[in-house]
Amino acid sequence: MADVAHTAVGAPRGLWVAFFGTGSLLLQVLMPYARYAKVLKWLTLSLFSYAAVAMVAGVDWPAALRGLVVPTLVLWADGVRLLVAILGTTISPSLFFWQAAQEVEELGGHRSGQPLTQAPRQAGSALARLHADTWIGMAFANAIALSVVLAAAATLHASGQTQITSTTEAAQALKPVAGQGAFALFALGIVGTGLLALPVQAGSTAYACADLLGLRRGLAHRLREAPGFYALLAAAMGSGMALNALRIETLHALVWAAIINAVLAVTIMAGVMRAASALVVMGRFVLPRRWQWTGWLATVAVGMACLAWAGVSLWA
């Protein structure tokens, strides 16, 4: 975000880092959760900018559709590495913590809301909402991810620019290929997505660590009610801001973070599947057999991809 804002508007990059990081932290600490949740929902509209970039980037749609139906098998180290990184991005462990924590936050915000094991009569409407939320949310997320891939393939890869190391380079490289409009849309998407991702990444870290340490946690609590949780939130955000001082190549760092996410996701997915399939945990709401098979197959698929990457890397 700082790179793109510096390129588009000016002002030192460090000031933008401080502005975005501190601003996001203050919003989470000072703004009531219900209002902040609405802000995050509106920020998701910025993701449509990636779809717009794909629309104006001159995508070879017949070739793209063929590639979706009959994908090319990639067995070289870089190809498998990027496949694992994509899995780590779309099945990020932080989302497990964040979504579960937000469900609890929403439950606490309703006077009549209770855990379904204690109020089974609420199961019909609650599970229908979760079902719709999950299907629509994942369809939306994967459509946006596909738009990013298509836009990059039609512009950067098609013009031979395959060694992009920062978001600024990616945005600048779009100018001669897809025009100033694509650059503006891409920049908007970077800032909007970043503002959406910061609270999710820092918040999920704070939720997970607070659970581990047995601290009261939740954005619905005020600062004085959960100081430990907000201290963890500030530490996570501060760590992200401090990383910028190391001048690490942004995209390389993101790829490696995504790979680590994929490896971690395997164990978390296995834990979720075991818990969701356990009668002692779920009671009458134990996961149906068909979803148990689907969940375990997904877990095995991610695990096999990680093992393939490790094997190809060692062989190389």
Short mmCIF file of C-alpha atoms in Angstrom, two decimals:
data_model
loop_
_atom_site.label_atom_id
_atom_site.label_comp_id
_atom_site.label_asym_id
_atom_site.label_seq_id
_atom_site.Cartn_x
_atom_site.Cartn_y
_atom_site.Cartn_z
CA MET A 1 0.00 0.00 0.00
CA ALA A 2 2.80 2.38 0.87
CA ASP A 3 4.60 1.66 -2.41
CA VAL A 4 1.50 2.30 -4.53
CA ALA A 5 0.48 5.42 -2.57
CA HIS A 6 4.02 6.81 -2.86
CA THR A 7 3.99 6.24 -6.63
CA ALA A 8 0.51 7.67 -7.17
CA VAL A 9 0.47 10.58 -4.71
CA GLY A 10 4.00 11.20 -3.50
CA ALA A 11 5.19 11.69 0.13
CA PRO A 12 7.84 9.40 1.65
CA ARG A 13 7.11 5.71 1.70
CA GLY A 14 7.78 5.47 5.45
CA LEU A 15 5.07 8.00 6.20
CA TRP A 16 2.55 5.93 4.23
CA VAL A 17 3.60 2.80 6.15
CA ALA A 18 2.97 4.61 9.44
CA PHE A 19 -0.30 6.10 8.16
CA PHE A 20 -1.82 2.83 6.99
CA GLY A 21 -0.58 0.71 9.92
CA THR A 22 -1.39 3.17 12.69
CA GLY A 23 -4.68 4.19 11.10
CA SER A 24 -5.87 0.60 10.80
CA LEU A 25 -4.89 -0.14 14.39
CA LEU A 26 -6.69 2.93 15.76
CA LEU A 27 -9.84 2.05 13.83
CA GLN A 28 -9.87 -1.41 15.39
CA VAL A 29 -9.21 -0.11 18.89
CA LEU A 30 -11.44 2.97 18.93
CA MET A 31 -14.35 2.18 16.61
CA PRO A 32 -17.21 0.00 17.93
CA TYR A 33 -17.12 -3.46 16.41
CA ALA A 34 -20.54 -3.27 14.75
CA ARG A 35 -19.59 -0.07 12.94
CA TYR A 36 -16.12 -1.32 12.00
CA ALA A 37 -17.59 -4.52 10.55
CA LYS A 38 -19.67 -2.37 8.20
CA VAL A 39 -16.53 -0.50 7.11
CA LEU A 40 -14.84 -3.80 6.25
CA LYS A 41 -17.87 -4.95 4.28
CA TRP A 42 -17.82 -1.80 2.16
CA LEU A 43 -14.08 -2.18 1.60
CA THR A 44 -14.71 -5.49 -0.14
CA LEU A 45 -16.08 -3.47 -3.06
CA SER A 46 -12.49 -2.43 -3.83
CA LEU A 47 -11.83 -6.04 -4.88
CA PHE A 48 -13.95 -5.49 -7.97
CA SER A 49 -11.09 -3.34 -9.29
CA TYR A 50 -9.16 -6.56 -10.02
CA ALA A 51 -12.08 -7.87 -12.06
CA ALA A 52 -12.12 -4.55 -13.93
CA VAL A 53 -8.38 -4.87 -14.66
CA ALA A 54 -8.99 -8.34 -16.12
CA MET A 55 -11.76 -6.93 -18.31
CA VAL A 56 -9.56 -4.22 -19.83
CA ALA A 57 -6.34 -6.25 -19.98
CA GLY A 58 -7.07 -8.00 -23.27
CA VAL A 59 -7.43 -11.53 -21.90
CA ASP A 60 -7.51 -14.31 -24.51
CA TRP A 61 -10.77 -15.71 -23.14
CA PRO A 62 -10.92 -18.91 -25.27
CA ALA A 63 -7.40 -19.82 -24.16
CA ALA A 64 -8.22 -18.90 -20.55
CA LEU A 65 -11.33 -21.09 -20.55
CA ARG A 66 -9.39 -23.98 -22.08
CA GLY A 67 -6.78 -23.60 -19.38
CA LEU A 68 -9.46 -23.74 -16.69
CA VAL A 69 -10.98 -26.93 -18.09
CA VAL A 70 -7.69 -28.63 -19.06
CA PRO A 71 -4.98 -27.21 -16.77
CA THR A 72 -1.32 -27.56 -17.63
CA LEU A 73 0.60 -29.84 -15.28
CA VAL A 74 3.55 -27.97 -13.75
CA LEU A 75 6.36 -30.12 -12.41
CA TRP A 76 9.20 -27.66 -12.22
CA ALA A 77 10.14 -26.15 -8.85
CA ASP A 78 8.84 -22.61 -9.49
CA GLY A 79 5.52 -23.86 -10.83
CA VAL A 80 4.85 -26.14 -7.88
CA ARG A 81 6.02 -23.43 -5.49
CA LEU A 82 3.49 -20.97 -6.90
CA LEU A 83 0.75 -23.61 -6.79
CA VAL A 84 1.41 -24.12 -3.06
CA ALA A 85 1.51 -20.34 -2.56
CA ILE A 86 -1.89 -19.96 -4.23
CA LEU A 87 -3.30 -22.63 -1.91
CA GLY A 88 -1.79 -20.83 1.08
CA THR A 89 -3.38 -17.58 -0.05
CA THR A 90 -6.89 -18.92 -0.65
CA ILE A 91 -6.87 -21.32 2.34
CA SER A 92 -4.97 -19.10 4.76
CA PRO A 93 -4.85 -20.28 8.40
CA SER A 94 -5.67 -16.74 9.52
CA LEU A 95 -9.11 -17.07 7.96
CA PHE A 96 -9.92 -20.05 10.19
CA PHE A 97 -9.26 -18.01 13.31
CA TRP A 98 -10.84 -14.83 11.96
CA GLN A 99 -14.08 -16.36 10.71
CA ALA A 100 -14.59 -18.44 13.84
CA ALA A 101 -13.85 -15.45 16.07
CA GLN A 102 -16.23 -13.22 14.12
CA GLU A 103 -19.02 -15.78 14.45
CA VAL A 104 -18.56 -15.67 18.22
CA GLU A 105 -18.52 -11.85 18.12
CA GLU A 106 -21.77 -11.82 16.14
CA LEU A 107 -23.30 -14.33 18.56
CA GLY A 108 -22.44 -12.15 21.52
CA GLY A 109 -23.98 -9.14 19.82
CA HIS A 110 -27.47 -10.67 19.82
CA ARG A 111 -29.38 -11.06 23.07
CA SER A 112 -31.16 -14.16 21.80
CA GLY A 113 -28.03 -15.71 20.32
CA GLN A 114 -26.78 -18.90 21.94
CA PRO A 115 -24.50 -21.77 20.91
CA LEU A 116 -26.52 -24.21 18.82
CA THR A 117 -25.79 -27.11 21.17
CA GLN A 118 -27.65 -25.13 23.84
CA ALA A 119 -30.34 -23.69 21.54
CA PRO A 120 -30.97 -26.28 18.79
CA ARG A 121 -34.16 -24.48 17.71
CA GLN A 122 -31.98 -21.74 16.21
CA ALA A 123 -30.14 -24.26 14.03
CA GLY A 124 -32.29 -23.91 10.92
CA SER A 125 -31.85 -20.17 10.39
CA ALA A 126 -28.26 -20.09 11.71
CA LEU A 127 -27.01 -22.91 9.49
CA ALA A 128 -28.85 -21.51 6.46
CA ARG A 129 -27.10 -18.16 7.00
CA LEU A 130 -23.71 -19.82 7.41
CA HIS A 131 -24.32 -21.96 4.33
CA ALA A 132 -25.17 -18.94 2.14
CA ASP A 133 -22.37 -16.84 3.64
CA THR A 134 -19.75 -19.52 2.98
CA TRP A 135 -20.80 -20.38 -0.57
CA ILE A 136 -21.22 -16.76 -1.67
CA GLY A 137 -18.06 -15.62 0.11
CA MET A 138 -15.85 -18.38 -1.29
CA ALA A 139 -17.27 -17.99 -4.80
CA PHE A 140 -16.57 -14.26 -4.63
CA ALA A 141 -13.06 -14.76 -3.24
CA ASN A 142 -12.11 -17.31 -5.88
CA ALA A 143 -13.55 -15.18 -8.69
CA ILE A 144 -11.38 -12.25 -7.56
CA ALA A 145 -8.32 -14.51 -7.25
CA LEU A 146 -8.93 -15.78 -10.77
CA SER A 147 -9.25 -12.19 -12.02
CA VAL A 148 -5.83 -11.39 -10.57
CA VAL A 149 -4.28 -14.43 -12.28
CA LEU A 150 -5.91 -13.62 -15.64
CA ALA A 151 -4.92 -9.96 -15.50
CA ALA A 152 -1.31 -10.83 -14.67
CA ALA A 153 -1.16 -13.47 -17.40
CA ALA A 154 -2.61 -11.17 -20.06
CA THR A 155 -0.37 -8.22 -19.25
CA LEU A 156 2.82 -8.95 -17.33
CA HIS A 157 3.45 -12.52 -18.44
CA ALA A 158 2.36 -11.88 -22.04
CA SER A 159 4.88 -9.03 -22.31
CA GLY A 160 7.69 -11.11 -20.81
CA GLN A 161 7.77 -9.35 -17.43
CA THR A 162 8.02 -12.31 -15.08
CA GLN A 163 10.43 -10.96 -12.45
CA ILE A 164 8.25 -8.44 -10.60
CA THR A 165 9.52 -7.88 -7.05
CA SER A 166 7.06 -5.28 -5.70
CA THR A 167 3.52 -4.08 -6.14
CA THR A 168 4.86 -0.79 -7.50
CA GLU A 169 6.69 -2.59 -10.29
CA ALA A 170 3.54 -4.55 -11.10
CA ALA A 171 1.41 -1.41 -11.22
CA GLN A 172 3.98 0.49 -13.29
CA ALA A 173 4.36 -2.43 -15.68
CA LEU A 174 0.63 -2.34 -16.39
CA LYS A 175 0.82 1.20 -17.81
CA PRO A 176 2.42 0.47 -21.21
CA VAL A 177 0.54 -2.82 -21.54
CA ALA A 178 -3.00 -1.98 -20.42
CA GLY A 179 -2.98 1.80 -20.04
CA GLN A 180 -3.28 4.37 -17.26
CA GLY A 181 -6.77 3.16 -16.36
CA ALA A 182 -5.52 -0.33 -15.51
CA PHE A 183 -2.77 1.20 -13.37
CA ALA A 184 -5.32 3.27 -11.44
CA LEU A 185 -7.63 0.28 -10.93
CA PHE A 186 -4.74 -1.90 -9.79
CA ALA A 187 -3.56 0.77 -7.35
CA LEU A 188 -7.09 1.12 -5.96
CA GLY A 189 -7.28 -2.63 -5.53
CA ILE A 190 -3.95 -2.77 -3.67
CA VAL A 191 -4.94 -0.07 -1.18
CA GLY A 192 -8.49 -1.37 -0.69
CA THR A 193 -7.38 -4.97 -0.31
CA GLY A 194 -4.61 -3.96 2.06
CA LEU A 195 -6.97 -2.02 4.31
CA LEU A 196 -9.23 -5.07 4.31
CA ALA A 197 -6.39 -7.53 4.96
CA LEU A 198 -4.62 -5.65 7.77
CA PRO A 199 -7.32 -6.17 10.43
CA VAL A 200 -7.82 -9.79 9.31
CA GLN A 201 -4.12 -10.69 9.49
CA ALA A 202 -3.32 -8.78 12.69
CA GLY A 203 -6.68 -9.63 14.24
CA SER A 204 -6.43 -13.37 13.59
CA THR A 205 -2.96 -13.37 15.15
CA ALA A 206 -4.28 -11.57 18.22
CA TYR A 207 -7.26 -13.94 18.51
CA ALA A 208 -5.09 -17.06 18.21
CA CYS A 209 -2.45 -15.84 20.69
CA ALA A 210 -5.07 -14.60 23.17
CA ASP A 211 -6.78 -18.00 23.06
CA LEU A 212 -3.44 -19.71 23.63
CA LEU A 213 -2.65 -17.44 26.59
CA GLY A 214 -6.16 -17.62 28.04
CA LEU A 215 -6.79 -13.88 27.69
CA ARG A 216 -10.13 -12.18 27.18
CA ARG A 217 -10.30 -11.35 23.51
CA GLY A 218 -12.56 -9.79 20.93
CA LEU A 219 -13.05 -6.54 19.06
CA ALA A 220 -16.44 -6.21 20.74
CA HIS A 221 -14.59 -5.52 24.02
CA ARG A 222 -13.27 -2.08 24.81
CA LEU A 223 -9.57 -1.45 25.37
CA ARG A 224 -9.85 -1.45 29.16
CA GLU A 225 -11.85 -4.71 29.07
CA ALA A 226 -9.30 -6.70 27.03
CA PRO A 227 -5.92 -4.91 27.27
CA GLY A 228 -3.93 -8.08 26.59
CA PHE A 229 -5.81 -8.78 23.38
CA TYR A 230 -5.29 -5.25 22.09
CA ALA A 231 -1.61 -5.37 23.09
CA LEU A 232 -1.25 -8.48 20.91
CA LEU A 233 -3.09 -6.71 18.11
CA ALA A 234 -0.72 -3.74 18.35
CA ALA A 235 2.31 -6.05 18.44
CA ALA A 236 1.16 -7.83 15.29
CA MET A 237 0.52 -4.57 13.47
CA GLY A 238 3.81 -3.11 14.70
CA SER A 239 5.71 -6.17 13.48
CA GLY A 240 4.22 -5.75 10.03
CA MET A 241 5.20 -2.10 9.95
CA ALA A 242 8.71 -2.88 11.16
CA LEU A 243 9.23 -5.42 8.37
CA ASN A 244 9.08 -2.57 5.89
CA ALA A 245 12.31 -1.18 7.32
CA LEU A 246 14.13 -4.36 6.26
CA ARG A 247 13.49 -3.58 2.59
CA ILE A 248 12.54 -7.17 1.80
CA GLU A 249 11.32 -7.72 -1.76
CA THR A 250 7.58 -7.49 -1.22
CA LEU A 251 6.29 -10.12 -3.61
CA HIS A 252 8.96 -12.66 -2.69
CA ALA A 253 8.05 -12.19 0.97
CA LEU A 254 4.36 -12.64 0.16
CA VAL A 255 5.04 -15.84 -1.78
CA TRP A 256 7.04 -17.36 1.08
CA ALA A 257 4.43 -16.28 3.62
CA ALA A 258 1.77 -17.98 1.47
CA ILE A 259 3.85 -21.18 1.32
CA ILE A 260 4.19 -21.20 5.11
CA ASN A 261 0.43 -20.62 5.32
CA ALA A 262 -0.22 -23.65 3.12
CA VAL A 263 1.98 -25.90 5.25
CA LEU A 264 0.31 -24.67 8.44
CA ALA A 265 -3.13 -24.98 6.87
CA VAL A 266 -2.73 -28.76 6.55
CA THR A 267 -2.53 -29.27 10.31
CA ILE A 268 -5.28 -26.72 11.01
CA MET A 269 -7.59 -28.28 8.41
CA ALA A 270 -6.98 -31.71 9.95
CA GLY A 271 -7.78 -30.31 13.40
CA VAL A 272 -10.97 -28.67 12.13
CA MET A 273 -12.08 -31.89 10.44
CA ARG A 274 -11.46 -33.95 13.57
CA ALA A 275 -13.38 -31.49 15.74
CA ALA A 276 -16.26 -31.15 13.27
CA SER A 277 -16.56 -34.93 13.00
CA ALA A 278 -16.46 -35.58 16.75
CA LEU A 279 -19.79 -36.29 18.42
CA VAL A 280 -18.46 -35.19 21.81
CA VAL A 281 -17.68 -31.73 20.38
CA MET A 282 -20.51 -31.16 17.92
CA GLY A 283 -23.36 -33.11 19.47
CA ARG A 284 -26.25 -33.46 17.04
CA PHE A 285 -24.53 -31.03 14.67
CA VAL A 286 -21.68 -33.35 13.74
CA LEU A 287 -20.52 -32.79 10.16
CA PRO A 288 -22.46 -34.90 7.59
CA ARG A 289 -20.54 -37.78 6.07
CA ARG A 290 -20.32 -36.26 2.57
CA TRP A 291 -18.72 -33.09 3.96
CA GLN A 292 -16.34 -35.16 6.05
CA TRP A 293 -15.13 -36.86 2.86
CA THR A 294 -14.90 -33.51 1.05
CA GLY A 295 -13.00 -31.87 3.90
CA TRP A 296 -10.51 -34.70 4.28
CA LEU A 297 -9.93 -34.85 0.52
CA ALA A 298 -9.18 -31.11 0.53
CA THR A 299 -6.81 -31.59 3.46
CA VAL A 300 -4.99 -34.42 1.69
CA ALA A 301 -4.81 -32.41 -1.55
CA VAL A 302 -3.14 -29.45 0.17
CA GLY A 303 -0.79 -31.80 2.01
CA MET A 304 0.20 -33.58 -1.21
CA ALA A 305 0.87 -30.24 -2.91
CA CYS A 306 3.17 -29.23 -0.04
CA LEU A 307 4.99 -32.57 -0.19
CA ALA A 308 5.35 -32.24 -3.99
CA TRP A 309 6.89 -28.80 -3.58
CA ALA A 310 9.29 -30.07 -0.93
CA GLY A 311 10.27 -33.01 -3.13
CA VAL A 312 10.75 -30.98 -6.32
CA SER A 313 12.74 -28.35 -4.38
CA LEU A 314 15.07 -30.96 -2.91
CA TRP A 315 15.48 -32.62 -6.31
CA ALA A 316 16.31 -29.27 -7.92
#
